[in-house]
Amino acid sequence: KFIMGSPLSEPGHKSDEAQHQVVFSGPYFIGKNEVTQEQWEAVMGDNPSQIKGAKLPVTNISWLDCQNFISKLNAKTESNYRLPTEAEWEFACRSGAKSAYSVGDKITKNDANYENAKGGSKPVGSYKPNAFGLYDMHGNVWEFCSDWYGAYSAGKSLDPMGIKNGRDRVLRGGSFFVDGLLLRSSTRDLVAPDFHNVVIGFRLAKTN
């Protein structure tokens, strides 16, 4: 269990980050890296990324494209990969930290790839992992979650999945293009399910 969201006093806090307790009823796995271009190509046979590089995160993919990739991956592997829920993503990003970032209340260019519009994304694992051994949870590319974007439920939530229907899907983590405040563990962004961009990628999750 953990406290999801951010306190009012946190620099960059937004009204959609109301703090609340989240409880998970069981364990889950989450990818240590963002899905790379070579991984995408192995499953899909193409590479939609504008800036090419085998170890760079795959980009220019929509939420719907991610679902297509996951369906094909699960068919190939007879597994149950999926996108992480927003709560699973934030718990993994925080890796036990209660501060604004997993590295503390401030982040630097030594910790993550951000404010780097000219440089673009970097190969996955270019920075130190967080306390859970996960790379690039802050910066590099925004990451899709499974949830529709909406207000958090009040009070304690058990295995939250987000609202049942909506217009936009949740993005987390910030990217190489944005400033440091948008890399906070609690920062939420949203895009239409069919939207794709050079700053958006994803990582996988699964349960047993």
Short mmCIF file of C-alpha atoms in Angstrom, two decimals:
data_model
loop_
_atom_site.label_atom_id
_atom_site.label_comp_id
_atom_site.label_asym_id
_atom_site.label_seq_id
_atom_site.Cartn_x
_atom_site.Cartn_y
_atom_site.Cartn_z
CA LYS A 1 0.00 0.00 0.00
CA PHE A 2 1.10 3.58 -0.51
CA ILE A 3 -0.13 7.17 -0.64
CA MET A 4 -0.84 8.12 -4.24
CA GLY A 5 -0.85 11.74 -5.39
CA SER A 6 0.96 14.77 -4.01
CA PRO A 7 0.54 17.17 -1.07
CA LEU A 8 -0.68 20.71 -1.72
CA SER A 9 2.72 21.99 -0.65
CA GLU A 10 4.64 20.12 -3.37
CA PRO A 11 6.00 22.45 -6.09
CA GLY A 12 4.12 21.71 -9.31
CA HIS A 13 1.15 20.13 -7.49
CA LYS A 14 -2.05 20.08 -9.55
CA SER A 15 -5.65 19.66 -8.45
CA ASP A 16 -5.95 16.20 -10.05
CA GLU A 17 -3.25 14.77 -7.75
CA ALA A 18 -5.34 14.51 -4.57
CA GLN A 19 -3.60 12.26 -2.07
CA HIS A 20 -5.32 8.97 -1.17
CA GLN A 21 -4.31 5.53 0.02
CA VAL A 22 -4.01 2.71 -2.52
CA VAL A 23 -3.87 -0.95 -1.52
CA PHE A 24 -2.82 -3.76 -3.86
CA SER A 25 -4.31 -7.19 -3.19
CA GLY A 26 -1.45 -9.01 -4.88
CA PRO A 27 1.90 -8.62 -6.63
CA TYR A 28 2.52 -7.59 -10.20
CA PHE A 29 5.47 -7.32 -12.56
CA ILE A 30 6.48 -4.17 -14.43
CA GLY A 31 9.12 -3.76 -17.13
CA LYS A 32 12.49 -2.50 -15.91
CA ASN A 33 12.76 -0.53 -19.16
CA GLU A 34 10.48 1.25 -21.58
CA VAL A 35 9.70 -0.97 -24.57
CA THR A 36 12.49 -0.50 -27.11
CA GLN A 37 12.34 -0.15 -30.87
CA GLU A 38 13.97 -3.54 -31.39
CA GLN A 39 11.40 -5.17 -29.12
CA TRP A 40 8.55 -3.51 -30.98
CA GLU A 41 10.00 -4.54 -34.35
CA ALA A 42 10.39 -8.15 -33.21
CA VAL A 43 6.66 -8.33 -32.51
CA MET A 44 5.16 -5.96 -35.07
CA GLY A 45 7.62 -6.15 -37.97
CA ASP A 46 7.88 -2.38 -38.31
CA ASN A 47 9.29 0.62 -36.45
CA PRO A 48 7.09 3.73 -36.31
CA SER A 49 9.62 5.79 -34.35
CA GLN A 50 10.65 9.07 -35.94
CA ILE A 51 14.15 8.90 -34.44
CA LYS A 52 15.57 5.40 -34.99
CA GLY A 53 17.72 3.39 -32.59
CA ALA A 54 17.42 -0.23 -31.47
CA LYS A 55 17.81 0.59 -27.77
CA LEU A 56 15.80 3.81 -27.88
CA PRO A 57 12.23 3.61 -26.58
CA VAL A 58 9.68 3.04 -29.31
CA THR A 59 7.70 6.23 -29.92
CA ASN A 60 5.09 7.62 -32.30
CA ILE A 61 2.70 4.95 -31.08
CA SER A 62 -0.81 5.51 -29.73
CA TRP A 63 -2.58 3.81 -26.83
CA LEU A 64 -4.47 1.77 -29.40
CA ASP A 65 -1.19 0.76 -31.06
CA CYS A 66 0.05 -0.44 -27.67
CA GLN A 67 -3.02 -2.65 -27.33
CA ASN A 68 -2.32 -4.17 -30.74
CA PHE A 69 1.30 -4.83 -29.76
CA ILE A 70 0.23 -6.42 -26.48
CA SER A 71 -2.31 -8.67 -28.21
CA LYS A 72 0.33 -9.93 -30.65
CA LEU A 73 2.93 -10.34 -27.91
CA ASN A 74 0.54 -12.35 -25.76
CA ALA A 75 -0.37 -14.55 -28.72
CA LYS A 76 3.33 -15.21 -29.40
CA THR A 77 4.26 -15.87 -25.77
CA GLU A 78 0.99 -17.29 -24.40
CA SER A 79 1.28 -14.74 -21.62
CA ASN A 80 -0.79 -11.92 -20.16
CA TYR A 81 1.21 -8.74 -20.67
CA ARG A 82 -0.70 -5.46 -20.37
CA LEU A 83 -0.21 -1.79 -19.63
CA PRO A 84 0.22 -0.91 -15.95
CA THR A 85 -2.62 0.80 -14.17
CA GLU A 86 -1.94 4.37 -13.13
CA ALA A 87 -1.66 3.28 -9.48
CA GLU A 88 0.75 0.46 -10.35
CA TRP A 89 2.85 2.90 -12.35
CA GLU A 90 3.10 5.47 -9.56
CA PHE A 91 3.90 2.85 -6.91
CA ALA A 92 6.68 1.50 -9.14
CA CYS A 93 7.99 4.99 -9.87
CA ARG A 94 8.10 6.01 -6.22
CA SER A 95 9.86 2.75 -5.27
CA GLY A 96 9.15 3.44 -1.61
CA ALA A 97 9.90 7.19 -1.68
CA LYS A 98 7.39 9.71 -0.34
CA SER A 99 9.21 12.64 -1.94
CA ALA A 100 8.33 14.39 -5.21
CA TYR A 101 10.72 12.11 -7.12
CA SER A 102 12.17 8.71 -6.34
CA VAL A 103 15.52 10.48 -5.90
CA GLY A 104 14.19 13.10 -3.45
CA ASP A 105 12.38 16.42 -3.65
CA LYS A 106 14.61 17.68 -6.46
CA ILE A 107 15.80 16.09 -9.68
CA THR A 108 18.87 16.92 -11.80
CA LYS A 109 20.16 16.20 -15.29
CA ASN A 110 22.27 13.43 -13.73
CA ASP A 111 19.09 11.61 -12.71
CA ALA A 112 16.93 11.71 -15.85
CA ASN A 113 16.58 12.86 -19.46
CA TYR A 114 14.50 16.07 -19.53
CA GLU A 115 14.68 19.61 -20.96
CA ASN A 116 16.55 18.01 -23.85
CA ALA A 117 14.41 18.85 -26.88
CA LYS A 118 17.38 18.91 -29.27
CA GLY A 119 18.90 15.70 -27.92
CA GLY A 120 15.71 13.65 -27.91
CA SER A 121 15.26 10.32 -26.13
CA LYS A 122 18.21 8.28 -24.91
CA PRO A 123 18.80 4.51 -24.91
CA VAL A 124 16.88 2.81 -22.12
CA GLY A 125 18.89 2.36 -18.94
CA SER A 126 21.12 5.40 -19.53
CA TYR A 127 20.57 6.58 -15.93
CA LYS A 128 20.69 4.89 -12.56
CA PRO A 129 17.64 2.76 -11.71
CA ASN A 130 15.32 3.56 -8.83
CA ALA A 131 15.18 1.53 -5.61
CA PHE A 132 13.08 -1.16 -7.36
CA GLY A 133 15.64 -1.54 -10.17
CA LEU A 134 13.45 0.27 -12.72
CA TYR A 135 14.93 2.62 -15.31
CA ASP A 136 13.65 5.89 -16.79
CA MET A 137 10.51 6.18 -14.68
CA HIS A 138 11.31 9.90 -14.69
CA GLY A 139 11.80 11.48 -18.12
CA ASN A 140 12.93 10.07 -21.48
CA VAL A 141 9.40 9.46 -22.85
CA TRP A 142 5.89 9.73 -21.44
CA GLU A 143 4.41 6.30 -20.71
CA PHE A 144 0.86 5.11 -21.33
CA CYS A 145 -1.17 3.58 -18.51
CA SER A 146 -4.27 1.43 -18.94
CA ASP A 147 -6.62 3.92 -17.24
CA TRP A 148 -9.00 6.44 -18.67
CA TYR A 149 -8.10 9.87 -17.29
CA GLY A 150 -10.45 10.98 -14.51
CA ALA A 151 -10.67 12.15 -10.92
CA TYR A 152 -9.34 9.82 -8.24
CA SER A 153 -11.82 8.03 -6.00
CA ALA A 154 -12.08 9.56 -2.54
CA GLY A 155 -10.76 7.55 0.37
CA LYS A 156 -8.87 4.26 0.27
CA SER A 157 -8.81 2.41 -3.06
CA LEU A 158 -8.24 -1.32 -3.56
CA ASP A 159 -6.59 -2.23 -6.87
CA PRO A 160 -7.88 0.94 -8.60
CA MET A 161 -8.43 0.70 -12.34
CA GLY A 162 -9.57 4.27 -12.98
CA ILE A 163 -12.96 5.43 -14.22
CA LYS A 164 -15.01 3.03 -16.38
CA ASN A 165 -15.29 5.28 -19.42
CA GLY A 166 -13.65 8.46 -20.60
CA ARG A 167 -12.24 10.47 -23.47
CA ASP A 168 -8.47 10.38 -22.87
CA ARG A 169 -5.89 7.90 -21.61
CA VAL A 170 -3.34 8.60 -18.88
CA LEU A 171 0.33 9.38 -19.49
CA ARG A 172 2.96 9.30 -16.76
CA GLY A 173 6.59 10.12 -16.14
CA GLY A 174 7.38 13.17 -18.26
CA SER A 175 9.73 13.18 -21.24
CA PHE A 176 12.95 14.58 -22.69
CA PHE A 177 10.96 17.58 -23.92
CA VAL A 178 9.47 18.90 -20.65
CA ASP A 179 10.75 20.65 -17.53
CA GLY A 180 11.60 18.91 -14.29
CA LEU A 181 8.32 19.59 -12.48
CA LEU A 182 6.50 17.39 -14.99
CA LEU A 183 8.74 14.45 -14.03
CA ARG A 184 7.29 14.24 -10.52
CA SER A 185 6.05 10.80 -9.47
CA SER A 186 2.49 12.11 -9.16
CA THR A 187 2.31 14.12 -12.42
CA ARG A 188 -0.56 13.12 -14.71
CA ASP A 189 -1.06 13.93 -18.37
CA LEU A 190 -3.68 12.80 -20.87
CA VAL A 191 -4.10 12.23 -24.60
CA ALA A 192 -6.71 10.71 -26.89
CA PRO A 193 -6.35 6.93 -27.42
CA ASP A 194 -5.39 7.42 -31.09
CA PHE A 195 -2.84 10.22 -30.46
CA HIS A 196 0.84 9.50 -31.10
CA ASN A 197 3.94 11.63 -30.74
CA VAL A 198 7.74 11.46 -30.61
CA VAL A 199 7.65 12.03 -26.82
CA ILE A 200 5.32 9.10 -25.99
CA GLY A 201 6.18 5.45 -25.37
CA PHE A 202 5.23 2.76 -22.85
CA ARG A 203 6.38 -0.08 -20.61
CA LEU A 204 4.72 -3.41 -19.95
CA ALA A 205 3.20 -4.93 -16.85
CA LYS A 206 1.76 -8.35 -16.06
CA THR A 207 0.31 -10.44 -13.28
CA ASN A 208 0.72 -14.18 -12.75
#
